[in-house]
Each structure stands twice: as structure tokens, then as C-alpha cells.
Amino acid sequence: MSHDAPEPTRPLTRRELRERRAREAAAQEQAPQAAASQEQPAQDAAALTSAATTESALPAPSAVPAPAGPTDPAPPVAVPVTTDPDVVRAAVSDPLVPEPTPSAVESDQPSRAGRNLPVATGVGVGLGAVFVGSLFWRSELFIAFAFVLILAVVIELRSALATRDLQVPVLPIAVGSAGMFVSAYLGGAAALLVAFVATSGAVFVWCVLDNNGLPALRSGSAAVFVVAYVPFLASFLVLALTQPDGAWRVFLVVVAVVASDTGGYIAGVLWGRHPLAPTVSPKKSWEGFAGSLALACGASTAVVTLALGLAWWFGLVVGALATIAAVVGDLGESLIKRDLGLKDMGSVLPGHGGVLDRVDALLVAAPLLVSAFAFLAPVAAQ
């Protein structure tokens, strides 16, 4: 009687090894990938069924489930649980849509401040240093500094108006601006008025001779507007410079306007909720106006009482007038830019925009505050 020895365990075939490795890899895949790996064609299911019959005599490998039969549902595949944020993000996001980069997300969010504050501060400090140094060292240097700024504004307006086919000549306006500055410094208000009328007439004639028909009239009118808006209004600072304590008067005008702009900026960023003129300048708010008024009145009162020796109430008047003038100047420039389809008048001042974007309020405040000095300063001195 013969006894057959137990059949030794044979090694797995290549096909069986491939199937085993496929099952182990499927067990490590994530949930969406694991579900996809369960969908096999019909011929693969038949092949797996045949391989399962051959492999039934072998000991089942640990941690690997037996293949499903032809009629049994496929057992769920164990998916490793992970808290890795990269894996979780990949499992819930569409692999065909790339994740937005942090820089792209940040670039889509507008800055609440609306400007590059460090750069704007540096440029403002530099301009302030040149202004104070020229003002209190030599009056002629301040006039030259103001003329350079005015010429830059005229060039900005020339470029902006050219987008509407309005040709504004820079050369006659520059010559007339110099004439108005010199007239105001040497001859006073009457000489300034004569120089303004002469400059306006010369510029208009220049435009008429340089163009024909309706374009000549339109360009001439735009050029006269530039003369009145920029060099004529700026000449009131030169008038103030010729008065007793003229340097301090000009300093007061500039400080009041800068304080108004700074107070409005800070209050608007921190507490701005109610728009002041949403159709013209959406960023301006009533809270910003209150901040402008408070800081302008405080700064003006300090200069009026400490430097000029006038009554404190005159500082409040100067601060209130400066705030009103600053708002009117800013909104007026905003209307011009909106009509021309521009965001800024230029980019010559990093963090600020154009030169006109910084002196628009000062242009309106200069004649208003110089007039206040003429009528109220004698009363405040008593």
C-alpha cells in the first residue's frame, strides 16, 4: 500500500504575481482611485476567477483579501486614513483644475489701503524735505521748485487730454506760468491777474493758429482751462510768500492740506463705511471727511498759535477751509479722470500716481486760504 506524499507548495506564476501586486497596490490607493480600480473589463474578471481557482490551494497572503467570485460582490478595499493636508486636498479637488497659487490669490484681493504705503511714505517725506528746505532757505528756490511741479502737472494734463483729441501746447503755457509766478512775486495780485489774462489769450491764439475749425476751438478751450486750473491757482502761494511771515503762511497752507489728506486716509481705512460721493470717488467716506477735519484743524491750530501768534480760532477756520478745499479738489480731479477714462494722471511719483494726484487739493486750497489770511488774519491778530 503506497501513500502519496503531500504536494509541495508551488511558487506563484508570473501572472499570479502580477495580479497579487495589483491587488496590493489597489489597497494603498485613495478612495476615488480605489473605486476606479474596481471597474475591470469582463475579460479581466474571468481571468481573475480562473486564477482564484488555481490559487485556492495556496495559503492566502495576510492583509490581502481573496478575490471575489463571479457572482459575489467585490469586497470593499481598505483605504488608509490620513490627515496629510496634501492628500486630503487631492481627494476632494478636481485633478484637472490646478490649485491657485498663494500669489495669485493675494493679487486678486485689493489692498484696503489702495496704495503702496512704504513707498508712498518715502516719496512724501522726500518731497516734504525739499519743500521745507527751499521755503525757509531761499524764496526763489521755493518758486523754482513750485514751477517744476506745475510744469509736470501741465505735461500730465496734456497727455491725458490728448486721449480725447485735445491738443494742449506745453511751451506757451510754460512761458505764461513763469510770467504769472514772477508777476505775483514782484507785482502782487494785480500783476498776476494781468499775466493770467495775457497767458490765456496767447495760448488760445496759439491753438487756433495750430488747428482749424472746431478742433481749434476745443483745444483752445482746454488749454485755457489748464492755464486757469494749474499755474494761476498755484500762483496764490507765491502771493502768500510776499506777505509778512510769508514762508510760515505757505507752510500753514501746505500743512493744513497734508493733514487733511492724512486724516482722511487713516479714518477712511479704519472706519470708512458711508460713501461721500460714490458715483465720483467710491473710496471717499464721511468717516474719512471727519478724520480730515479733525487732523487739519489740530495741525492748523498748532501752526497758527505757535508760529504765527494768531488766535486759536483762526486755526480752526483754516483747518475747515482746507478740508473743504481738499475734498473739492480731489472730487474735481476724480471727475476729470473719470471723464477721460483714467485711474491716475501719471506714475511719476511711486505710491502716489501723478503729480496732479498729490497737488489737486493744494491748488484749490491755495486761493481760498490766501483769501482767508487777507480778511481774517488782521482780526485774529488782535
Short mmCIF file of C-alpha atoms in Angstrom, two decimals:
data_model
loop_
_atom_site.label_atom_id
_atom_site.label_comp_id
_atom_site.label_asym_id
_atom_site.label_seq_id
_atom_site.Cartn_x
_atom_site.Cartn_y
_atom_site.Cartn_z
CA MET A 1 0.00 0.00 0.00
CA SER A 2 1.55 3.23 -1.09
CA HIS A 3 1.00 6.63 0.47
CA ASP A 4 1.32 9.75 -1.67
CA ALA A 5 3.49 12.47 -0.16
CA PRO A 6 1.77 15.87 0.26
CA GLU A 7 2.21 18.05 -2.76
CA PRO A 8 4.73 20.76 -2.01
CA THR A 9 3.60 24.40 -2.29
CA ARG A 10 4.49 25.59 -5.74
CA PRO A 11 5.71 29.12 -6.42
CA LEU A 12 3.34 31.68 -7.91
CA THR A 13 3.35 32.14 -11.63
CA ARG A 14 4.17 35.50 -13.18
CA ARG A 15 0.55 36.10 -13.93
CA GLU A 16 -0.45 35.37 -10.35
CA LEU A 17 2.35 37.63 -9.05
CA ARG A 18 1.14 40.45 -11.26
CA GLU A 19 -2.42 40.01 -10.00
CA ARG A 20 -1.25 39.93 -6.39
CA ARG A 21 0.82 43.09 -6.80
CA ALA A 22 -2.14 44.78 -8.49
CA ARG A 23 -4.37 43.99 -5.51
CA GLU A 24 -1.76 45.26 -3.03
CA ALA A 25 -1.35 48.48 -4.99
CA ALA A 26 -5.12 48.95 -5.14
CA ALA A 27 -5.31 48.63 -1.35
CA GLN A 28 -2.95 51.61 -0.98
CA GLU A 29 -4.75 53.92 -3.39
CA GLN A 30 -7.04 56.73 -2.27
CA ALA A 31 -10.80 56.47 -2.28
CA PRO A 32 -11.52 57.83 -5.80
CA GLN A 33 -8.62 55.85 -7.28
CA ALA A 34 -9.62 52.71 -5.39
CA ALA A 35 -13.16 52.94 -6.73
CA ALA A 36 -11.85 53.38 -10.23
CA SER A 37 -9.54 50.39 -9.92
CA GLN A 38 -12.52 48.12 -9.08
CA GLU A 39 -14.05 48.66 -12.51
CA GLN A 40 -12.35 45.97 -14.57
CA PRO A 41 -13.39 44.74 -18.01
CA ALA A 42 -15.29 41.49 -18.32
CA GLN A 43 -12.28 39.57 -19.62
CA ASP A 44 -10.23 40.62 -16.54
CA ALA A 45 -12.98 39.37 -14.25
CA ALA A 46 -12.93 35.97 -15.99
CA ALA A 47 -9.16 35.80 -15.73
CA LEU A 48 -9.26 36.65 -12.04
CA THR A 49 -11.86 33.93 -11.49
CA SER A 50 -9.62 31.34 -13.14
CA ALA A 51 -6.61 32.49 -11.15
CA ALA A 52 -8.60 32.34 -7.94
CA THR A 53 -9.47 28.67 -8.58
CA THR A 54 -5.79 27.81 -9.05
CA GLU A 55 -4.71 29.84 -6.06
CA SER A 56 -7.35 28.46 -3.69
CA ALA A 57 -4.96 25.72 -2.52
CA LEU A 58 -2.32 28.22 -1.53
CA PRO A 59 -2.34 29.96 1.82
CA ALA A 60 -3.92 33.36 1.46
CA PRO A 61 -1.44 36.16 1.98
CA SER A 62 -2.01 38.17 5.08
CA ALA A 63 -3.66 41.60 4.78
CA VAL A 64 -4.72 40.80 1.17
CA PRO A 65 -8.41 39.94 0.64
CA ALA A 66 -9.37 36.93 -1.51
CA PRO A 67 -10.62 37.78 -4.97
CA ALA A 68 -14.31 37.94 -5.48
CA GLY A 69 -16.17 35.11 -7.10
CA PRO A 70 -18.04 35.51 -10.34
CA THR A 71 -21.35 36.14 -8.57
CA ASP A 72 -20.19 37.69 -5.28
CA PRO A 73 -19.92 41.48 -4.98
CA ALA A 74 -16.41 42.85 -4.78
CA PRO A 75 -15.36 43.39 -1.17
CA PRO A 76 -14.59 46.97 -0.15
CA VAL A 77 -10.94 47.86 -0.39
CA ALA A 78 -9.38 49.22 2.76
CA VAL A 79 -8.30 52.81 2.26
CA PRO A 80 -5.62 54.14 4.56
CA VAL A 81 -6.79 57.01 6.72
CA THR A 82 -4.54 60.02 6.56
CA THR A 83 -4.52 63.57 7.85
CA ASP A 84 -1.93 64.79 5.38
CA PRO A 85 -3.40 68.06 4.02
CA ASP A 86 -1.90 67.44 0.59
CA VAL A 87 -3.62 64.05 0.31
CA VAL A 88 -6.94 65.40 1.58
CA ARG A 89 -6.79 68.32 -0.85
CA ALA A 90 -6.08 65.95 -3.75
CA ALA A 91 -9.01 63.69 -2.76
CA VAL A 92 -11.62 66.48 -2.74
CA SER A 93 -10.39 68.66 -5.59
CA ASP A 94 -10.70 68.22 -9.30
CA PRO A 95 -7.34 66.93 -10.58
CA LEU A 96 -7.91 68.71 -13.88
CA VAL A 97 -8.18 72.16 -12.23
CA PRO A 98 -4.89 73.42 -10.76
CA GLU A 99 -4.90 74.84 -7.29
CA PRO A 100 -4.49 78.63 -7.24
CA THR A 101 -1.11 79.73 -6.04
CA PRO A 102 -0.92 81.99 -2.95
CA SER A 103 0.43 84.85 -5.03
CA ALA A 104 -2.50 84.62 -7.43
CA VAL A 105 -5.00 84.62 -4.56
CA GLU A 106 -3.35 87.60 -2.91
CA SER A 107 -3.17 89.54 -6.17
CA ASP A 108 -6.94 89.19 -6.64
CA GLN A 109 -7.62 90.78 -3.25
CA PRO A 110 -7.50 94.58 -3.48
CA SER A 111 -5.44 96.34 -0.89
CA ARG A 112 -7.58 98.18 1.57
CA ALA A 113 -5.08 100.98 1.72
CA GLY A 114 -5.20 101.50 -2.01
CA ARG A 115 -1.54 102.41 -2.31
CA ASN A 116 1.94 101.09 -1.54
CA LEU A 117 2.26 102.70 1.89
CA PRO A 118 6.05 102.37 2.45
CA VAL A 119 6.88 103.73 -0.99
CA ALA A 120 4.27 106.49 -0.72
CA THR A 121 5.62 107.49 2.68
CA GLY A 122 9.19 107.64 1.40
CA VAL A 123 8.23 109.79 -1.59
CA GLY A 124 6.15 112.07 0.61
CA VAL A 125 8.98 112.56 3.09
CA GLY A 126 11.38 113.37 0.26
CA LEU A 127 9.06 115.95 -1.27
CA GLY A 128 8.40 117.44 2.16
CA ALA A 129 12.11 117.83 2.83
CA VAL A 130 12.66 119.65 -0.47
CA PHE A 131 9.61 121.84 0.19
CA VAL A 132 10.65 122.88 3.70
CA GLY A 133 14.29 123.37 2.78
CA SER A 134 13.56 125.58 -0.22
CA LEU A 135 10.79 127.51 1.55
CA PHE A 136 12.78 128.59 4.60
CA TRP A 137 16.18 128.91 2.92
CA ARG A 138 15.53 130.99 -0.20
CA SER A 139 12.16 132.09 -1.56
CA GLU A 140 13.49 131.88 -5.11
CA LEU A 141 14.30 128.19 -4.63
CA PHE A 142 10.75 127.51 -3.49
CA ILE A 143 9.35 129.32 -6.55
CA ALA A 144 11.62 127.26 -8.81
CA PHE A 145 10.53 124.04 -7.05
CA ALA A 146 6.86 125.00 -7.44
CA PHE A 147 7.41 125.81 -11.12
CA VAL A 148 8.89 122.35 -11.75
CA LEU A 149 5.87 120.71 -10.12
CA ILE A 150 3.46 122.88 -12.10
CA LEU A 151 5.23 122.10 -15.36
CA ALA A 152 4.97 118.37 -14.56
CA VAL A 153 1.22 118.76 -13.96
CA VAL A 154 0.78 120.60 -17.27
CA ILE A 155 2.57 117.78 -19.09
CA GLU A 156 0.35 115.20 -17.37
CA LEU A 157 -2.79 117.09 -18.38
CA ARG A 158 -1.50 117.46 -21.94
CA SER A 159 -1.07 113.68 -22.20
CA ALA A 160 -4.45 112.99 -20.58
CA LEU A 161 -6.38 115.43 -22.78
CA ALA A 162 -4.68 114.06 -25.89
CA THR A 163 -6.72 110.87 -25.40
CA ARG A 164 -9.77 112.96 -26.38
CA ASP A 165 -8.04 114.63 -29.34
CA LEU A 166 -7.46 117.86 -27.40
CA GLN A 167 -4.09 119.39 -28.25
CA VAL A 168 -2.74 121.46 -25.34
CA PRO A 169 0.54 123.26 -26.13
CA VAL A 170 3.09 122.99 -23.33
CA LEU A 171 5.55 125.67 -24.46
CA PRO A 172 3.28 128.75 -24.30
CA ILE A 173 1.72 127.53 -21.05
CA ALA A 174 5.17 127.04 -19.51
CA VAL A 175 6.24 130.55 -20.54
CA GLY A 176 2.99 132.02 -19.26
CA SER A 177 3.31 130.11 -15.97
CA ALA A 178 6.74 131.58 -15.38
CA GLY A 179 5.32 135.01 -16.17
CA MET A 180 2.50 134.57 -13.66
CA PHE A 181 4.89 133.45 -10.92
CA VAL A 182 7.21 136.39 -11.50
CA SER A 183 4.29 138.83 -11.72
CA ALA A 184 2.80 137.59 -8.45
CA TYR A 185 6.17 137.76 -6.68
CA LEU A 186 7.11 141.23 -7.92
CA GLY A 187 3.81 142.97 -8.64
CA GLY A 188 1.19 141.35 -6.42
CA ALA A 189 -2.38 140.34 -7.21
CA ALA A 190 -2.99 142.95 -9.92
CA ALA A 191 0.08 141.93 -11.89
CA LEU A 192 -0.88 138.27 -11.51
CA LEU A 193 -4.32 138.95 -12.97
CA VAL A 194 -2.83 140.75 -15.97
CA ALA A 195 -0.37 137.91 -16.58
CA PHE A 196 -3.17 135.35 -16.37
CA VAL A 197 -5.32 137.14 -18.95
CA ALA A 198 -2.35 137.60 -21.27
CA THR A 199 -1.33 133.95 -20.97
CA SER A 200 -4.86 132.69 -21.59
CA GLY A 201 -5.22 134.83 -24.70
CA ALA A 202 -1.83 133.85 -26.09
CA VAL A 203 -2.46 130.15 -25.53
CA PHE A 204 -5.88 130.29 -27.17
CA VAL A 205 -4.49 132.08 -30.23
CA TRP A 206 -1.69 129.51 -30.41
CA CYS A 207 -4.24 126.68 -30.54
CA VAL A 208 -6.35 128.44 -33.19
CA LEU A 209 -3.33 129.00 -35.42
CA ASP A 210 -2.14 125.45 -34.92
CA ASN A 211 -5.52 123.84 -35.78
CA ASN A 212 -8.54 124.52 -37.96
CA GLY A 213 -12.27 124.72 -37.29
CA LEU A 214 -13.93 123.06 -34.32
CA PRO A 215 -10.80 121.16 -33.15
CA ALA A 216 -9.05 124.52 -32.74
CA LEU A 217 -11.83 125.86 -30.50
CA ARG A 218 -11.96 122.70 -28.43
CA SER A 219 -8.20 122.57 -27.96
CA GLY A 220 -8.06 126.29 -27.21
CA SER A 221 -10.74 125.98 -24.53
CA ALA A 222 -8.94 123.01 -22.97
CA ALA A 223 -5.66 124.94 -22.94
CA VAL A 224 -7.25 127.95 -21.20
CA PHE A 225 -8.72 125.56 -18.64
CA VAL A 226 -5.25 124.16 -17.95
CA VAL A 227 -3.86 127.69 -17.51
CA ALA A 228 -6.58 128.60 -15.01
CA TYR A 229 -6.54 125.28 -13.16
CA VAL A 230 -2.80 124.84 -12.65
CA PRO A 231 -0.44 127.84 -12.85
CA PHE A 232 -3.00 130.51 -11.95
CA LEU A 233 -4.20 128.76 -8.77
CA ALA A 234 -0.64 127.84 -7.81
CA SER A 235 0.41 131.49 -8.12
CA PHE A 236 -1.58 132.29 -4.97
CA LEU A 237 1.14 130.51 -2.99
CA VAL A 238 3.62 132.97 -4.49
CA LEU A 239 1.33 135.81 -3.42
CA ALA A 240 1.31 134.46 0.13
CA LEU A 241 5.09 134.26 0.07
CA THR A 242 5.35 138.03 -0.44
CA GLN A 243 3.41 138.82 2.74
CA PRO A 244 4.87 139.28 6.25
CA ASP A 245 5.67 135.84 7.64
CA GLY A 246 5.07 134.64 4.10
CA ALA A 247 7.07 131.43 4.48
CA TRP A 248 5.00 130.43 7.51
CA ARG A 249 1.79 131.24 5.67
CA VAL A 250 2.74 128.97 2.79
CA PHE A 251 3.83 126.35 5.32
CA LEU A 252 0.43 126.60 7.03
CA VAL A 253 -1.43 126.12 3.75
CA VAL A 254 0.57 123.02 2.84
CA VAL A 255 0.43 121.56 6.37
CA ALA A 256 -3.35 122.03 6.53
CA VAL A 257 -3.85 120.26 3.20
CA VAL A 258 -1.44 117.43 4.02
CA ALA A 259 -3.05 116.95 7.45
CA SER A 260 -6.48 116.84 5.83
CA ASP A 261 -5.33 114.21 3.34
CA THR A 262 -3.61 112.15 6.04
CA GLY A 263 -6.53 112.30 8.47
CA GLY A 264 -8.99 111.33 5.77
CA TYR A 265 -6.79 108.45 4.65
CA ILE A 266 -6.39 107.00 8.15
CA ALA A 267 -10.02 107.42 9.20
CA GLY A 268 -11.29 106.14 5.87
CA VAL A 269 -9.18 102.98 6.03
CA LEU A 270 -10.04 102.24 9.67
CA TRP A 271 -13.70 103.27 9.91
CA GLY A 272 -14.91 104.21 6.42
CA ARG A 273 -18.43 102.81 5.92
CA HIS A 274 -20.63 105.53 4.40
CA PRO A 275 -19.60 106.77 0.92
CA LEU A 276 -19.25 110.51 0.50
CA ALA A 277 -19.60 110.62 -3.30
CA PRO A 278 -19.94 107.02 -4.54
CA THR A 279 -20.51 107.94 -8.19
CA VAL A 280 -17.40 110.12 -8.35
CA SER A 281 -14.93 108.66 -5.84
CA PRO A 282 -16.12 105.39 -4.22
CA LYS A 283 -13.25 105.28 -1.72
CA LYS A 284 -14.13 108.57 -0.03
CA SER A 285 -16.35 108.29 3.03
CA TRP A 286 -17.97 110.57 5.58
CA GLU A 287 -15.81 108.97 8.25
CA GLY A 288 -12.77 109.96 6.23
CA PHE A 289 -14.11 113.51 5.95
CA ALA A 290 -14.44 113.67 9.74
CA GLY A 291 -10.86 112.45 10.12
CA SER A 292 -9.68 115.07 7.62
CA LEU A 293 -11.45 117.84 9.51
CA ALA A 294 -10.11 116.76 12.90
CA LEU A 295 -6.46 116.44 11.91
CA ALA A 296 -6.47 119.53 9.69
CA CYS A 297 -7.95 121.70 12.46
CA GLY A 298 -5.48 120.35 15.01
CA ALA A 299 -2.42 120.86 12.82
CA SER A 300 -3.55 124.30 11.64
CA THR A 301 -4.25 125.50 15.17
CA ALA A 302 -0.77 124.42 16.26
CA VAL A 303 0.93 126.36 13.44
CA VAL A 304 -1.33 129.41 13.84
CA THR A 305 -0.75 129.77 17.57
CA LEU A 306 2.89 128.67 17.84
CA ALA A 307 4.42 130.05 14.63
CA LEU A 308 2.18 132.96 13.60
CA GLY A 309 0.96 134.13 17.01
CA LEU A 310 -2.67 134.40 15.90
CA ALA A 311 -5.85 133.44 17.74
CA TRP A 312 -6.58 129.75 18.03
CA TRP A 313 -9.97 130.06 16.32
CA PHE A 314 -8.24 131.14 13.13
CA GLY A 315 -6.56 127.72 13.06
CA LEU A 316 -9.98 126.07 13.17
CA VAL A 317 -11.13 128.24 10.26
CA VAL A 318 -8.02 127.37 8.25
CA GLY A 319 -8.45 123.66 9.00
CA ALA A 320 -12.12 123.66 7.98
CA LEU A 321 -11.43 125.59 4.77
CA ALA A 322 -8.51 123.31 3.93
CA THR A 323 -10.69 120.22 4.41
CA ILE A 324 -13.45 121.58 2.17
CA ALA A 325 -10.93 122.64 -0.45
CA ALA A 326 -9.20 119.26 -0.32
CA VAL A 327 -12.47 117.39 -0.86
CA VAL A 328 -13.48 119.70 -3.72
CA GLY A 329 -10.05 119.39 -5.31
CA ASP A 330 -9.98 115.61 -5.04
CA LEU A 331 -13.51 115.19 -6.38
CA GLY A 332 -12.84 117.67 -9.19
CA GLU A 333 -9.79 115.73 -10.33
CA SER A 334 -11.74 112.48 -9.99
CA LEU A 335 -14.38 113.87 -12.35
CA ILE A 336 -11.70 114.79 -14.87
CA LYS A 337 -10.10 111.34 -14.67
CA ARG A 338 -13.48 109.61 -14.90
CA ASP A 339 -14.39 111.63 -17.98
CA LEU A 340 -11.04 110.78 -19.57
CA GLY A 341 -11.21 107.12 -18.51
CA LEU A 342 -8.05 107.27 -16.37
CA LYS A 343 -7.21 105.88 -12.94
CA ASP A 344 -4.22 108.13 -12.25
CA MET A 345 -2.87 111.16 -14.05
CA GLY A 346 0.56 109.56 -14.21
CA SER A 347 3.10 107.36 -12.45
CA VAL A 348 6.00 109.74 -11.86
CA LEU A 349 5.55 109.54 -8.07
CA PRO A 350 5.75 105.89 -6.90
CA GLY A 351 2.96 105.06 -4.46
CA HIS A 352 1.08 108.27 -5.30
CA GLY A 353 0.44 108.26 -9.04
CA GLY A 354 0.90 111.51 -10.91
CA VAL A 355 1.94 114.91 -9.59
CA LEU A 356 -1.61 116.23 -10.02
CA ASP A 357 -2.87 113.38 -7.83
CA ARG A 358 -0.89 114.95 -4.98
CA VAL A 359 -1.39 118.67 -5.57
CA ASP A 360 -5.05 118.72 -6.68
CA ALA A 361 -6.24 119.66 -3.19
CA LEU A 362 -3.47 122.23 -2.76
CA LEU A 363 -4.43 124.01 -5.98
CA VAL A 364 -7.97 124.62 -4.71
CA ALA A 365 -6.90 125.40 -1.14
CA ALA A 366 -4.27 128.00 -2.06
CA PRO A 367 -6.60 130.83 -3.22
CA LEU A 368 -9.14 130.02 -0.52
CA LEU A 369 -6.66 130.15 2.36
CA VAL A 370 -4.79 133.17 0.99
CA SER A 371 -8.13 135.00 0.90
CA ALA A 372 -8.82 133.91 4.48
CA PHE A 373 -5.49 135.40 5.51
CA ALA A 374 -6.32 138.67 3.78
CA PHE A 375 -9.68 139.10 5.50
CA LEU A 376 -9.38 137.28 8.85
CA ALA A 377 -5.72 137.43 9.85
CA PRO A 378 -5.94 141.09 10.95
CA VAL A 379 -8.85 140.21 13.22
CA ALA A 380 -7.09 137.12 14.59
CA ALA A 381 -4.00 139.19 15.37
CA GLN A 382 -5.87 141.44 17.82
#
